[in-house]
Amino acid sequence: MSSQQIGLRLINLHCYAVEENEFDDVYLNYNGVKIWPEEKKHHPVREHTITALEIDLNPVETGQKIVIELWDFDFLSPDDLYGTFQLVADPGGPYSTDLSLNYKETKKARYVLEWEVYTYRKATSL
Ligand SMILES: [Ca+2]
Ligand SMILES: [Ca+2]
């Protein structure tokens, strides 16, 4: 037996403009939990770069709204929430979604998330 399920894959993070000098130290949260980078606390990102993410969220429901937060780490002050990527899990893609800016923390940052929704079969036991 198997059943069709869908998963959402975060493919790339495009940075067009950073908030801070030279680079931002970014990480991504989903439902209050850091999902990227996986092996360290944050990742330096410079302008005009594409960073591979390769993060899978699964399973998700068709039509589910998924909010991914983009945060910037700071040494001397609380981390800054730059904004959110607001995704809807419709199978297909790749899609590109602009960061909805949190203007309390940034006016300069410009990021785009590239992502897709794929189907897979999950074996189920009887
Ligand atoms: Ca910072
Ligand atoms: Ca800060």
Coordinates of N, CA, C and O and ligand atoms in Angstrom, one line a residue:
M1 N 0.9 -1.2 0.0 CA 0.0 0.0 0.0 C 0.9 1.2 0.0 O 1.9 1.3 0.6
S2 N 0.4 2.2 -0.7 CA 1.1 3.5 -0.6 C 0.1 4.6 -0.8 O -1.0 4.4 -1.4
S3 N 0.4 5.8 -0.3 CA -0.5 6.9 -0.5 C 0.3 8.1 -1.0 O 1.5 8.3 -0.7
Q4 N -0.4 8.9 -1.8 CA 0.3 10.1 -2.4 C 0.4 11.2 -1.3 O -0.6 11.5 -0.7
Q5 N 1.5 11.8 -1.2 CA 1.7 12.9 -0.2 C 2.5 14.0 -0.9 O 3.1 13.7 -2.0
I6 N 2.4 15.2 -0.4 CA 3.2 16.2 -1.0 C 4.2 16.8 0.1 O 4.0 16.8 1.3
G7 N 5.3 17.3 -0.5 CA 6.3 17.9 0.3 C 6.7 19.2 -0.3 O 6.5 19.5 -1.5
L8 N 7.2 20.1 0.5 CA 7.6 21.4 0.0 C 9.2 21.5 0.2 O 9.7 21.3 1.3
R9 N 9.8 21.9 -0.9 CA 11.3 21.9 -0.9 C 11.7 23.4 -1.1 O 11.3 24.0 -2.0
L10 N 12.5 23.9 -0.1 CA 13.2 25.2 -0.3 C 14.5 25.0 -1.1 O 15.3 24.2 -0.6
I11 N 14.6 25.6 -2.2 CA 15.7 25.3 -3.2 C 16.8 26.3 -3.0 O 17.9 25.9 -2.7
N12 N 16.5 27.6 -3.2 CA 17.6 28.6 -3.2 C 17.1 29.9 -2.5 O 15.9 30.2 -2.5
L13 N 18.0 30.5 -1.9 CA 17.8 31.9 -1.3 C 18.6 32.9 -2.1 O 19.8 32.8 -2.2
H14 N 17.9 33.8 -2.8 CA 18.5 34.8 -3.6 C 18.6 36.1 -2.8 O 17.6 36.5 -2.2
C15 N 19.8 36.6 -2.7 CA 20.0 37.9 -2.1 C 20.3 39.0 -3.1 O 21.3 38.9 -3.8
Y16 N 19.5 40.0 -3.1 CA 19.7 41.1 -4.0 C 20.2 42.4 -3.3 O 20.9 43.2 -3.9
A17 N 19.9 42.5 -2.0 CA 20.5 43.6 -1.2 C 20.5 43.1 0.2 O 19.6 42.5 0.7
V18 N 21.6 43.5 0.9 CA 21.7 43.2 2.3 C 21.4 44.4 3.2 O 21.4 45.5 2.7
E19 N 21.1 44.1 4.4 CA 20.8 45.2 5.3 C 22.0 45.8 6.0 O 22.2 47.0 6.2
E20 N 23.0 44.9 6.3 CA 24.1 45.3 7.0 C 25.3 45.5 6.1 O 25.2 45.4 4.9
N21 N 26.4 45.9 6.7 CA 27.6 46.1 5.9 C 28.2 44.8 5.3 O 28.4 43.9 6.1
E22 N 28.3 44.8 4.0 CA 28.9 43.6 3.3 C 28.1 42.4 3.3 O 27.9 41.8 2.2
F23 N 27.6 41.9 4.5 CA 26.8 40.7 4.5 C 25.9 40.6 5.7 O 26.1 41.3 6.7
D24 N 24.8 39.9 5.5 CA 23.9 39.5 6.6 C 24.2 38.1 7.1 O 24.7 37.3 6.3
D25 N 23.9 37.9 8.3 CA 24.1 36.5 8.9 C 22.7 35.9 9.1 O 22.1 36.1 10.1
V26 N 22.3 35.2 8.1 CA 20.8 34.8 8.1 C 20.6 33.4 8.5 O 21.5 32.5 8.5
Y27 N 19.4 33.2 8.9 CA 18.8 31.8 9.1 C 17.3 31.8 8.9 O 16.7 32.9 8.9
L28 N 16.8 30.7 8.7 CA 15.3 30.5 8.4 C 14.6 29.8 9.5 O 15.1 28.8 10.0
N29 N 13.5 30.3 9.9 CA 12.6 29.6 10.9 C 11.3 29.2 10.3 O 10.8 29.9 9.5
Y30 N 10.8 28.1 10.8 CA 9.5 27.6 10.4 C 8.8 27.1 11.6 O 9.3 26.3 12.4
N31 N 7.6 27.7 11.9 CA 6.9 27.3 13.2 C 7.7 27.5 14.4 O 7.7 26.7 15.3
G32 N 8.5 28.6 14.4 CA 9.3 28.9 15.6 C 10.6 28.0 15.8 O 11.3 28.1 16.8
V33 N 10.9 27.2 14.7 CA 12.1 26.3 14.8 C 13.0 26.7 13.7 O 12.6 26.8 12.5
K34 N 14.3 26.8 14.0 CA 15.3 27.0 12.9 C 15.4 25.8 12.0 O 15.6 24.7 12.5
I35 N 15.2 26.0 10.7 CA 15.3 24.9 9.7 C 16.5 25.0 8.8 O 16.9 24.0 8.1
W36 N 17.2 26.2 8.8 CA 18.4 26.3 8.0 C 19.2 27.5 8.5 O 18.6 28.5 8.9
P37 N 20.5 27.4 8.5 CA 21.3 26.3 8.1 C 21.3 25.2 9.1 O 21.0 25.4 10.3
E38 N 21.5 23.9 8.7 CA 21.3 22.8 9.6 C 22.5 22.6 10.5 O 22.3 22.0 11.6
E39 N 23.7 22.9 10.1 CA 24.9 22.5 10.9 C 25.6 23.7 11.6 O 26.7 23.5 12.1
K40 N 24.9 24.8 11.5 CA 25.5 26.0 12.2 C 24.3 26.9 12.6 O 23.2 26.6 12.2
K41 N 24.6 28.0 13.3 CA 23.5 28.9 13.7 C 23.0 29.8 12.7 O 21.9 30.2 12.7
H42 N 23.9 30.3 11.8 CA 23.5 31.3 10.8 C 24.5 31.2 9.6 O 25.6 30.5 9.8
H43 N 24.2 31.9 8.6 CA 25.0 31.8 7.4 C 25.3 33.1 6.8 O 24.3 33.9 6.5
P44 N 26.5 33.5 6.4 CA 26.8 34.8 5.9 C 26.3 34.9 4.4 O 26.7 34.0 3.6
V45 N 25.6 35.9 4.1 CA 25.1 36.0 2.7 C 25.4 37.4 2.2 O 25.2 38.4 2.9
R46 N 26.0 37.5 1.0 CA 26.4 38.8 0.4 C 25.4 39.1 -0.7 O 24.6 38.3 -1.2
E47 N 25.5 40.3 -1.2 CA 24.6 40.8 -2.3 C 24.9 40.1 -3.6 O 26.0 39.7 -3.9
H48 N 23.8 39.9 -4.3 CA 23.9 39.3 -5.7 C 24.4 37.9 -5.6 O 25.3 37.5 -6.3
T49 N 23.9 37.1 -4.6 CA 24.4 35.7 -4.5 C 23.1 34.8 -4.4 O 22.0 35.3 -4.1
I50 N 23.3 33.6 -4.8 CA 22.3 32.6 -4.6 C 22.9 31.5 -3.7 O 24.0 31.0 -4.0
T51 N 22.2 31.2 -2.7 CA 22.6 30.2 -1.7 C 21.7 29.0 -1.8 O 20.5 29.1 -1.6
A52 N 22.3 27.8 -2.0 CA 21.5 26.5 -2.1 C 21.0 26.2 -0.7 O 21.8 26.2 0.3
L53 N 19.7 25.8 -0.5 CA 19.1 25.5 0.7 C 18.9 24.0 0.9 O 19.3 23.4 1.8
E54 N 18.2 23.4 -0.1 CA 17.9 22.0 -0.1 C 17.3 21.5 1.2 O 17.7 20.6 1.9
I55 N 16.2 22.2 1.6 CA 15.5 21.9 2.8 C 14.1 21.4 2.4 O 13.4 22.0 1.6
D56 N 13.7 20.2 2.9 CA 12.4 19.6 2.7 C 11.5 19.7 3.9 O 11.9 19.4 5.0
L57 N 10.3 20.2 3.6 CA 9.3 20.1 4.7 C 8.2 19.1 4.2 O 7.6 19.3 3.2
N58 N 8.1 18.0 4.9 CA 7.1 17.1 4.5 C 6.6 16.2 5.6 O 7.4 16.0 6.6
P59 N 5.4 15.7 5.6 CA 4.4 16.1 4.5 C 3.8 17.4 4.8 O 3.8 17.9 6.0
V60 N 3.2 18.0 3.8 CA 2.4 19.2 3.9 C 1.1 18.9 3.2 O 1.0 18.0 2.5
E61 N 0.1 19.8 3.5 CA -1.2 19.6 2.9 C -1.3 20.5 1.7 O -0.8 21.6 1.7
T62 N -2.0 20.0 0.6 CA -2.3 20.8 -0.5 C -3.1 22.1 -0.1 O -4.0 22.0 0.7
G63 N -2.6 23.2 -0.5 CA -3.2 24.5 -0.2 C -2.8 25.0 1.2 O -3.2 26.1 1.6
Q64 N -1.9 24.3 1.9 CA -1.5 24.8 3.2 C -0.7 26.0 3.1 O 0.2 26.1 2.2
K65 N -0.9 27.0 4.0 CA -0.1 28.2 4.0 C 1.1 28.0 4.9 O 0.9 27.5 6.0
I66 N 2.3 28.3 4.4 CA 3.5 28.0 5.1 C 4.3 29.4 5.1 O 4.5 30.0 4.1
V67 N 4.6 29.8 6.4 CA 5.3 31.0 6.5 C 6.7 30.7 7.0 O 6.9 30.1 8.0
I68 N 7.7 31.2 6.2 CA 9.1 31.0 6.5 C 9.6 32.3 6.9 O 9.5 33.3 6.2
E69 N 10.2 32.4 8.1 CA 10.8 33.7 8.6 C 12.3 33.8 8.3 O 13.0 32.8 8.4
L70 N 12.7 34.9 7.8 CA 14.1 35.2 7.6 C 14.6 36.1 8.7 O 14.1 37.2 8.9
W71 N 15.6 35.6 9.4 CA 16.2 36.3 10.6 C 17.7 36.6 10.3 O 18.4 35.9 9.6
D72 N 18.1 37.7 10.9 CA 19.5 38.0 10.9 C 20.1 38.0 12.3 O 19.6 38.6 13.2
F73 N 21.2 37.3 12.4 CA 21.9 37.1 13.7 C 22.7 38.4 14.0 O 23.3 39.0 13.1
D74 N 22.6 38.8 15.3 CA 23.5 39.9 15.7 C 24.2 39.5 17.0 O 23.7 38.8 17.9
F75 N 25.5 40.0 17.1 CA 26.3 39.7 18.3 C 25.8 40.5 19.5 O 25.7 40.0 20.6
L76 N 25.5 41.8 19.3 CA 25.4 42.8 20.4 C 23.9 43.2 20.6 O 23.7 44.0 21.5
S77 N 23.0 42.7 19.8 CA 21.6 43.1 20.1 C 20.8 41.9 19.7 O 21.3 40.9 19.1
P78 N 19.5 41.9 20.0 CA 18.6 40.7 19.6 C 18.7 40.6 18.1 O 18.8 41.5 17.4
D79 N 18.5 39.3 17.7 CA 18.4 39.1 16.2 C 17.2 39.8 15.6 O 16.2 40.1 16.3
D80 N 17.4 40.1 14.3 CA 16.4 40.9 13.6 C 15.5 40.0 12.7 O 16.1 39.3 11.9
L81 N 14.2 40.1 12.8 CA 13.3 39.5 11.9 C 13.2 40.4 10.6 O 12.6 41.4 10.7
Y82 N 13.8 40.0 9.6 CA 13.8 40.8 8.3 C 12.5 40.7 7.6 O 12.1 41.6 7.0
G83 N 11.8 39.6 7.8 CA 10.5 39.4 7.1 C 10.1 38.0 7.0 O 10.7 37.1 7.5
T84 N 9.1 37.8 6.1 CA 8.6 36.4 6.0 C 8.4 36.1 4.5 O 8.1 37.0 3.7
F85 N 8.5 34.9 4.2 CA 8.1 34.3 2.9 C 6.8 33.6 3.1 O 6.7 32.7 3.9
Q86 N 5.8 34.0 2.3 CA 4.5 33.4 2.5 C 4.1 32.5 1.3 O 4.0 33.0 0.2
L87 N 4.1 31.2 1.6 CA 4.0 30.2 0.5 C 2.7 29.5 0.7 O 2.1 29.3 1.8
V88 N 2.2 29.0 -0.4 CA 1.0 28.1 -0.4 C 1.4 26.8 -1.2 O 1.9 26.9 -2.3
A89 N 1.1 25.7 -0.5 CA 1.6 24.4 -1.0 C 0.7 23.9 -2.1 O -0.1 23.0 -1.9
D90 N 0.9 24.4 -3.3 CA 0.2 23.9 -4.5 C 1.3 23.1 -5.3 O 2.3 23.7 -5.6
P91 N 1.0 21.8 -5.6 CA 2.1 21.1 -6.3 C 2.5 21.7 -7.6 O 1.7 22.2 -8.4
G92 N 3.8 21.8 -7.8 CA 4.4 22.4 -9.0 C 5.6 23.3 -8.6 O 6.2 23.1 -7.6
G93 N 5.9 24.1 -9.6 CA 7.1 25.0 -9.3 C 8.2 24.7 -10.3 O 8.0 23.9 -11.2
P94 N 9.4 25.1 -10.1 CA 9.8 26.0 -9.0 C 9.1 27.4 -9.0 O 8.8 27.9 -10.1
Y95 N 8.8 27.9 -7.8 CA 8.2 29.2 -7.6 C 9.2 30.1 -7.0 O 10.2 29.7 -6.4
S96 N 9.0 31.4 -7.2 CA 9.8 32.5 -6.6 C 8.9 33.4 -5.7 O 7.9 33.9 -6.2
T97 N 9.3 33.6 -4.5 CA 8.5 34.4 -3.6 C 9.4 35.5 -3.0 O 10.4 35.2 -2.4
D98 N 8.9 36.8 -3.1 CA 9.7 37.9 -2.5 C 9.5 37.9 -1.0 O 8.4 37.5 -0.5
L99 N 10.5 38.3 -0.3 CA 10.4 38.5 1.2 C 9.5 39.7 1.4 O 9.7 40.8 0.9
S100 N 8.5 39.5 2.3 CA 7.6 40.5 2.8 C 8.4 41.2 3.9 O 8.6 40.6 5.0
L101 N 8.8 42.4 3.7 CA 9.7 43.0 4.7 C 9.0 43.4 6.0 O 7.9 43.8 6.0
N102 N 9.8 43.2 7.1 CA 9.4 43.7 8.4 C 10.1 45.0 8.5 O 11.3 45.1 8.9
Y103 N 9.4 46.1 8.3 CA 10.0 47.4 8.2 C 10.5 47.9 9.5 O 11.3 48.9 9.6
K104 N 10.1 47.2 10.6 CA 10.7 47.6 11.9 C 12.2 47.3 12.0 O 13.0 47.9 12.8
E105 N 12.6 46.3 11.2 CA 14.0 45.8 11.3 C 14.8 46.0 10.1 O 16.1 46.0 10.2
T106 N 14.2 46.2 9.0 CA 15.0 46.4 7.7 C 14.2 47.2 6.7 O 13.0 47.1 6.6
K107 N 14.9 48.1 6.0 CA 14.3 48.7 4.9 C 15.1 48.4 3.6 O 14.6 48.7 2.5
K108 N 16.3 47.9 3.7 CA 17.1 47.6 2.6 C 17.1 46.2 2.1 O 17.4 46.0 0.9
A109 N 16.9 45.3 2.9 CA 17.1 43.9 2.6 C 16.2 43.5 1.4 O 15.0 43.8 1.5
R110 N 16.7 42.8 0.4 CA 15.9 42.2 -0.7 C 16.3 40.8 -0.9 O 17.4 40.5 -1.3
Y111 N 15.3 39.9 -0.6 CA 15.6 38.5 -0.7 C 14.4 37.8 -1.4 O 13.3 38.3 -1.3
V112 N 14.7 36.8 -2.2 CA 13.7 36.0 -2.9 C 14.0 34.5 -2.5 O 15.1 34.1 -2.6
L113 N 12.9 33.8 -2.2 CA 13.0 32.3 -2.0 C 12.5 31.6 -3.2 O 11.5 31.9 -3.7
E114 N 13.3 30.6 -3.6 CA 12.9 29.7 -4.7 C 12.6 28.4 -4.1 O 13.3 27.8 -3.3
W115 N 11.4 27.8 -4.5 CA 10.9 26.6 -3.8 C 10.0 25.9 -4.8 O 9.6 26.4 -5.8
E116 N 9.6 24.7 -4.4 CA 8.7 23.9 -5.2 C 8.0 22.9 -4.3 O 8.3 22.7 -3.2
V117 N 6.9 22.4 -4.9 CA 6.1 21.4 -4.2 C 6.1 20.1 -5.0 O 5.7 20.1 -6.2
Y118 N 6.5 19.0 -4.4 CA 6.6 17.8 -5.1 C 5.7 16.7 -4.5 O 5.2 16.9 -3.3
T119 N 5.4 15.7 -5.3 CA 4.6 14.6 -4.7 C 5.5 13.4 -4.5 O 6.5 13.2 -5.2
Y120 N 5.1 12.6 -3.6 CA 5.9 11.3 -3.3 C 4.9 10.3 -2.8 O 3.8 10.6 -2.3
R121 N 5.4 9.1 -2.8 CA 4.5 8.0 -2.3 C 5.1 7.5 -1.0 O 6.3 7.2 -0.9
K122 N 4.3 7.5 0.0 CA 4.8 7.0 1.3 C 4.2 5.6 1.6 O 3.0 5.4 1.5
A123 N 5.0 4.7 1.8 CA 4.6 3.3 2.1 C 3.8 3.3 3.4 O 4.2 4.0 4.4
T124 N 2.7 2.6 3.5 CA 1.9 2.5 4.7 C 1.8 1.1 5.1 O 1.6 0.2 4.2
S125 N 1.9 0.7 6.3 CA 1.7 -0.7 6.7 C 0.3 -1.0 7.0 O -0.5 -0.1 7.3
L126 N -0.1 -2.2 6.7 CA -1.5 -2.6 6.9 C -1.8 -2.9 8.4 O -0.9 -3.3 9.1
Ligands
CA1 CA 23.6 40.8 11.8
CA2 CA 19.5 43.5 16.1

